[in-house]
XYZ file of C-alpha atoms in Angstrom:
366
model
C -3.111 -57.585 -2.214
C -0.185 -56.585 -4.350
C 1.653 -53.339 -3.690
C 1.477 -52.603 -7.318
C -2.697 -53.253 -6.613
C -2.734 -50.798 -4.125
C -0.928 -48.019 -5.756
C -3.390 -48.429 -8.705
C -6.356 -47.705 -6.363
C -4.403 -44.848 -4.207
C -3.864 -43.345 -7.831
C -7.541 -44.052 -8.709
C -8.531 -42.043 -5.309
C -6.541 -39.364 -6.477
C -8.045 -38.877 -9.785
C -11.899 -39.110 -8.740
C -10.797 -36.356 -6.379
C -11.130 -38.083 -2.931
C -9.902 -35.068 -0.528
C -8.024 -35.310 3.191
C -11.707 -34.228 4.099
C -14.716 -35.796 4.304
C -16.631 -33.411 2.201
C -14.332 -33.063 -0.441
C -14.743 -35.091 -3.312
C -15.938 -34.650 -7.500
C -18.842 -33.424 -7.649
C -21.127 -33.217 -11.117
C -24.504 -31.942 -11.697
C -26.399 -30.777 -14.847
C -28.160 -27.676 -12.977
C -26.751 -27.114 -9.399
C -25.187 -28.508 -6.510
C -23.648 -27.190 -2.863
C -20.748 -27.482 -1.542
C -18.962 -26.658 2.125
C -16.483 -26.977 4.380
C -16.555 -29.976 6.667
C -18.592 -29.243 10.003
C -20.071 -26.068 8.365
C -21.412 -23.577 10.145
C -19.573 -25.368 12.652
C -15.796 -24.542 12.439
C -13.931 -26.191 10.152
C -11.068 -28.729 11.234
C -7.358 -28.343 10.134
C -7.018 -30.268 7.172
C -7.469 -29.397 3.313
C -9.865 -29.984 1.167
C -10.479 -30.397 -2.933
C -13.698 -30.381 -4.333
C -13.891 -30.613 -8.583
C -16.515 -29.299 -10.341
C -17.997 -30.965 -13.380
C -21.007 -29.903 -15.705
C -21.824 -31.383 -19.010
C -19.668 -31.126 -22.041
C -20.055 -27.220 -23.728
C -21.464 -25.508 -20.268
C -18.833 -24.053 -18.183
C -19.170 -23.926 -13.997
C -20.557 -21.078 -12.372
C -19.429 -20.590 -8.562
C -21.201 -18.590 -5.966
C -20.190 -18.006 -2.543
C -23.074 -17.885 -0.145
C -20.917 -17.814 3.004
C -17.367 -17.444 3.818
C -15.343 -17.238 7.399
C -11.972 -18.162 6.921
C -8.511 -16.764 8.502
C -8.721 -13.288 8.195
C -6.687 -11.166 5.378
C -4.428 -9.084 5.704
C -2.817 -5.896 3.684
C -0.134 -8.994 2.782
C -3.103 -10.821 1.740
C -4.115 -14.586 2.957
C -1.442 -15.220 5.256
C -3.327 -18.221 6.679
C -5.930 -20.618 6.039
C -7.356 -19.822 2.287
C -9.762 -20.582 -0.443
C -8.095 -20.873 -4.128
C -10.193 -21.594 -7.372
C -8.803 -23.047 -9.982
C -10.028 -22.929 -13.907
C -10.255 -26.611 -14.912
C -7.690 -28.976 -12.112
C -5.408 -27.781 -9.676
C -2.557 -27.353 -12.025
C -4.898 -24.166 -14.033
C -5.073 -20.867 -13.749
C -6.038 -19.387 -10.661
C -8.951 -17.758 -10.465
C -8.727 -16.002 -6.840
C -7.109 -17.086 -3.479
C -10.141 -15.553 -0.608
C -9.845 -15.419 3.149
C -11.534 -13.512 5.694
C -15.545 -12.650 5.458
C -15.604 -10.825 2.230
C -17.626 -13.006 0.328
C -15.758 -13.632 -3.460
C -17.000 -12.866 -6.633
C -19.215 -15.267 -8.522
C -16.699 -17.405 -10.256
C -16.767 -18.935 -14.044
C -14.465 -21.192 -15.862
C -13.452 -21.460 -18.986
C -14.443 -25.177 -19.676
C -16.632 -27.475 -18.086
C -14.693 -28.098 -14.817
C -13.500 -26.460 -11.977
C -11.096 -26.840 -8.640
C -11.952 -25.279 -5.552
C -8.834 -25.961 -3.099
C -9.040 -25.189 0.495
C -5.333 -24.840 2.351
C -5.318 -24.989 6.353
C -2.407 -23.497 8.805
C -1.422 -24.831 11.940
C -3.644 -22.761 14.018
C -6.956 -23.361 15.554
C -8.595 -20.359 14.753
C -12.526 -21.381 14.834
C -13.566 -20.079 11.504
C -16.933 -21.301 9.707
C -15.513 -22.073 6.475
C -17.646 -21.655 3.463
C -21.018 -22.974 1.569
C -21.046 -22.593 -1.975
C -23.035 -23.469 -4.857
C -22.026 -24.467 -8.435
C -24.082 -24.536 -11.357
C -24.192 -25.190 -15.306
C -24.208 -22.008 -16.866
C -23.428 -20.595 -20.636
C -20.450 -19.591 -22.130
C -20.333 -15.617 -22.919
C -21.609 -14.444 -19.129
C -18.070 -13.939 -18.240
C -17.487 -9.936 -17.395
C -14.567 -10.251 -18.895
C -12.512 -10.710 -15.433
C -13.321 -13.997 -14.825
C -17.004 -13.632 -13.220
C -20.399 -13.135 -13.152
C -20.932 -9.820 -15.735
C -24.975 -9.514 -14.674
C -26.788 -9.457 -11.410
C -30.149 -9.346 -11.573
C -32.713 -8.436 -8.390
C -29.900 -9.509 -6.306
C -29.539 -7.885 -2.459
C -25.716 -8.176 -2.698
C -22.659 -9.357 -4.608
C -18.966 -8.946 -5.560
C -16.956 -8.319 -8.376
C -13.581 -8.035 -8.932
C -10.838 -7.441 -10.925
C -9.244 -10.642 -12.589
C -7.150 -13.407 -10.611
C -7.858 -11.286 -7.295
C -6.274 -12.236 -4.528
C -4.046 -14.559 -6.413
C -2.187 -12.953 -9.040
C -2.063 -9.560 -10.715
C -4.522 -7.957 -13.406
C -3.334 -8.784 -17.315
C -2.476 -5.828 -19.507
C -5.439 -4.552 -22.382
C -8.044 -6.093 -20.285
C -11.829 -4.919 -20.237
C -14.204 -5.881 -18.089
C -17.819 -4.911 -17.285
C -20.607 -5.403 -14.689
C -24.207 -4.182 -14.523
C -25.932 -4.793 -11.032
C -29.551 -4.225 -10.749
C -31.949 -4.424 -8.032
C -35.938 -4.343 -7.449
C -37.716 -0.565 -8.551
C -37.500 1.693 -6.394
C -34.265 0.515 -4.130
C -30.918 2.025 -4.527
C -27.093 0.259 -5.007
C -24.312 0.943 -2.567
C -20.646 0.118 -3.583
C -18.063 -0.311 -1.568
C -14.143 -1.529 -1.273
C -13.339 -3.280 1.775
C -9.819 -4.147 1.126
C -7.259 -2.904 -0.524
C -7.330 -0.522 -3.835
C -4.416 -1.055 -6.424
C -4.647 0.261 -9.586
C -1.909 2.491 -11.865
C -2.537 5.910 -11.183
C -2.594 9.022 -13.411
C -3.952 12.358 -13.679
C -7.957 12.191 -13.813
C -7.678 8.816 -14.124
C -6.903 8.851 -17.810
C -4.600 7.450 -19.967
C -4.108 4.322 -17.459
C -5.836 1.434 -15.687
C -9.051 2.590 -14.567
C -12.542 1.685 -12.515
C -15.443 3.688 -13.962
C -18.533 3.973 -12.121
C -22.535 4.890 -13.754
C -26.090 4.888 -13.155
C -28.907 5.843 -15.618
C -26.316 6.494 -18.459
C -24.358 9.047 -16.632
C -20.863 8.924 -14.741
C -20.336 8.876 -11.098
C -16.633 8.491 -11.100
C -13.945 7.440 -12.502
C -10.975 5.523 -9.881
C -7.543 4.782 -10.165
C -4.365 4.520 -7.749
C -3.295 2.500 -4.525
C -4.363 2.286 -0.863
C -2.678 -0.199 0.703
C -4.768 0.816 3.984
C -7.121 -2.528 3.793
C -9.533 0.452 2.061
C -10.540 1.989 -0.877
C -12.537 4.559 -2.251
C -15.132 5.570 0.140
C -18.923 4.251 -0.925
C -20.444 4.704 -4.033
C -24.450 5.128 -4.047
C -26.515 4.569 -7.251
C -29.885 6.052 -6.566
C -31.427 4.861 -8.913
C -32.063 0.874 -9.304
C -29.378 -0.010 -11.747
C -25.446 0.506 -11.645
C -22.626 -0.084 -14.413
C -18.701 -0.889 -13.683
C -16.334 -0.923 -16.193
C -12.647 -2.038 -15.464
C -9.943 -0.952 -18.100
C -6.358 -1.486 -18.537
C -3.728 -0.491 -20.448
C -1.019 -2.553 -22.133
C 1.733 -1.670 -19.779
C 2.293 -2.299 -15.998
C -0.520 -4.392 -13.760
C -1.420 -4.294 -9.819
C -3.405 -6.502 -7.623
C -6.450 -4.714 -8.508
C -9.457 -4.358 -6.423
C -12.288 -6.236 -5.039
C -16.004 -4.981 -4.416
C -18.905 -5.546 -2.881
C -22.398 -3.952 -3.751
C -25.912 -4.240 -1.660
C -29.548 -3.266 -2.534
C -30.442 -0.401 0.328
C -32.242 2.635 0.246
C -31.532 6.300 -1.507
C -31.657 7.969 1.849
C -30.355 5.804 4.080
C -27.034 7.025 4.093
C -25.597 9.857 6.308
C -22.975 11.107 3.745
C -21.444 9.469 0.632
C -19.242 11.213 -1.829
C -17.288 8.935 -4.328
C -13.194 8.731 -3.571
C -13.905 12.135 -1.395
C -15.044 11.304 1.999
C -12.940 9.744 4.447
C -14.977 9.707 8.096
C -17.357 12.285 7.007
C -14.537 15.103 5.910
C -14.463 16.251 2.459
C -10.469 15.754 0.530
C -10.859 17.774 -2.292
C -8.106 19.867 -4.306
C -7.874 23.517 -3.984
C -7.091 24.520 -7.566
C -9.514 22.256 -10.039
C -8.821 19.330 -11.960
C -5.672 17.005 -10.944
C -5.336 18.764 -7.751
C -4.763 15.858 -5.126
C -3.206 15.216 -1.635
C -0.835 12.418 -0.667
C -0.109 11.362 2.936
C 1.326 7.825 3.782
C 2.278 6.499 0.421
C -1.131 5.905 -0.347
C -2.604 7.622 -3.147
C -6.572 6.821 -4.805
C -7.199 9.447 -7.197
C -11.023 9.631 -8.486
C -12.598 12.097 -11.472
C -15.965 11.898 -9.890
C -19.366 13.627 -10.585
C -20.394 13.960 -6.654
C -22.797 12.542 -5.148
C -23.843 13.680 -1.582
C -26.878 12.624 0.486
C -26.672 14.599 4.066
C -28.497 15.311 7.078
C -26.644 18.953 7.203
C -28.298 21.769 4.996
C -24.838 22.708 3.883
C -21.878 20.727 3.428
C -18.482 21.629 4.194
C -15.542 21.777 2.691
C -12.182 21.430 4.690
C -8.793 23.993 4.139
C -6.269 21.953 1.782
C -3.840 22.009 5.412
C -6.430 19.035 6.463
C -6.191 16.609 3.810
C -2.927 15.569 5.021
C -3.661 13.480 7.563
C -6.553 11.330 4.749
C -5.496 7.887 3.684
C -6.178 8.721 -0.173
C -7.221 11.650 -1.825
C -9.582 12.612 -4.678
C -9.058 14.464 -7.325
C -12.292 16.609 -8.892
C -12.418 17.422 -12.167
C -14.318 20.558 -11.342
C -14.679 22.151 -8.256
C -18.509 22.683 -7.197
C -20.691 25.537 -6.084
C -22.968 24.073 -3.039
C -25.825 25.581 -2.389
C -28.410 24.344 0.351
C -31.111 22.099 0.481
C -33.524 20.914 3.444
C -32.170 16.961 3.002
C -30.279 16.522 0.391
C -27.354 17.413 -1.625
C -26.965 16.598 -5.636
C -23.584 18.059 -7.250
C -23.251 17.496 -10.875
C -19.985 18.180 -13.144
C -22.221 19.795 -15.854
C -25.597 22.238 -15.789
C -26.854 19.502 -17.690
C -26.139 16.392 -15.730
C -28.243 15.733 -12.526
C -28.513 12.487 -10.454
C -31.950 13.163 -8.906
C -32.126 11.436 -5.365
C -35.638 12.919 -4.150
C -38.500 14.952 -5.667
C -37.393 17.626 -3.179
C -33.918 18.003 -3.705
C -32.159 20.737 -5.076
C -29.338 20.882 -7.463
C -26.169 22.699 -7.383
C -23.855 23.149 -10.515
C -20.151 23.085 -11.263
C -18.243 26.386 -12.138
């Protein structure tokens, strides 16, 4: 065989996507297909990988993680072994770069192919890799960030802020989420890595995260932690939740990434929105913009609060203590607790209440 022969099929390899890895490869499908790292659950050998996407002409590829255990990130990000997903081939847009266990957001292209590229260090580490599925979905479910904007009856997800892990936010961006679960089961939301959002006063005026249930605010979040946290967990007790991501059209972060699970109302010890960091309260001591910086690290939150808590009364530390908290929160009206026998409902206006029992009592802001 000629050597120009054999360069024509080493370039055909490369354009059907034949990967380094055995279970690389194009893959197409006209409803859906899985995909994983070789060996999976077994760990995953030091190579890379490419896998391309393809659905029918005028769908675009849907990507959901079910698993992922790859070299663990840091506050520098993937500094290792990684995950990137690319809109259309491996020259497009990046999607994300993932690492670690955090499982990504549910992915969607613009077109009706996609590039999902795994990169390997020199290490043996003994990480599982991934299993994915694609699918053939519809244009318009985007949130606007690149991702799934509905779940539906689902026990847990992510969603993130656009090109996470891989790039910054853009500027006049809006994106929005609603997550809802079975009757009668609550939503938990929570920020395992780092937060990094502008910040301003009350969160207004700037890049924002806005948080709701049942039509009515739990809090608004903006700032930075770059403490491989963000704001502390968010409970919806009702059976539906709504995230909105806004930005302004000047100056963009890495942004944020979240994950959300079904669970129960009263479940949870104690959960206040941007305000609890290991059960203490950080809350200003002169009303609205009031906030507390120690470490560089600043997440300020306008939040209606939301406490569920074995205590009868919860407690409030001196300003002195919120010092030593990773990020702070800033209330946009400081509450009047009064007691109850389980639970503790604050609201920002007499009018506003986020029940969580039939038994619970309300307090009201000043």
């Amino acid at each position: 065989m000629g050597l120009v022969a054999i360069l024509m099929i080493l370039a055909c390899l490369v354009n059907l996507g034949v990967s380094e890895c055995e279970n690389g490869g194009t893959f197409r499908t006209q409803n859906r297909r899985k995909i994983k790292t070789d060996n999976h659950p077994a760990s995953y050998p030091r190579e890379p990988c490419t896998w391309t996407l393809e659905v029918s002409q005028g769908s675009v590829v849907l990507l959901t993680f079910d698993t992922l255990d790859i070299w663990p990130w840091t506050s520098r990000g993937c500094t290792g072994d990684s995950v990137t997903i690319y809109d259309g081939d491996s020259q497009g847009t990046k999607l994300g770069e993932f690492c670690g266990a955090v499982v990504p957001p549910a992915l969607l292209s613009t077109g009706n192919n996609m590039t999902v590229v795994m990169e390997v260090g020199n290490y043996e580490a003994g990480f599982t890799g991934f299993s994915a599925t694609f699918e053939r979905a519809q244009p318009g479910w985007d949130s606007g960030c690149n991702d799934l904007s509905s779940w539906t009856q689902s026990k847990r997800g992510a969603i993130a802020s656009m090109f996470y892990g891989a790039e910054n936010y853009v500027n006049d961006a809006y994106c929005r989420w609603t997550i809802t679960v079975v009757t009668g089961k609550s939503i938990r939301l929570t920020f395992p890595r780092n937060f990094e959002v502008e910040t301003a006063l009350d969160c207004s005026g700037a890049d924002n995260l806005m948080v709701s249930a049942n039509g009515m605010e739990i809090g608004t979040y903006c700032g930075s932690s770059k403490a491989n946290t963000g704001p502390s967990d968010i409970l919806s007790c009702f059976h539906e939740m709504t995230v909105e991501f806004t930005t302004d059209s000047v100056g963009t972060l890495p942004g944020f990434i979240a994950e959300f699970f079904e669970t129960d109302c009263l479940t949870t010890t104690t959960v206040r929105p941007g305000g609890w960091v290991s059960g203490s309260a950080v809350t200003g001591s002169g009303g609205s913009g009031d906030a507390a910086t120690a470490g560089g690290n600043t997440i300020t939150a306008a939040v209606t609060t939301l406490e569920v808590t074995t205590p009868a009364q919860t407690t409030t530390p001196s300003p002195s203590s919120t010092s030593k908290r990773m990020f702070t929160a800033s209330t946009r009206r400081q509450p009047t607790t009064t007691s109850a026998p389980t639970t503790n409902v604050t609201s920002m206006a007499p009018t506003t209440t986020i029940p969580v029992s039939t038994t619970a009592k309300t307090t009201t802001g000043k």
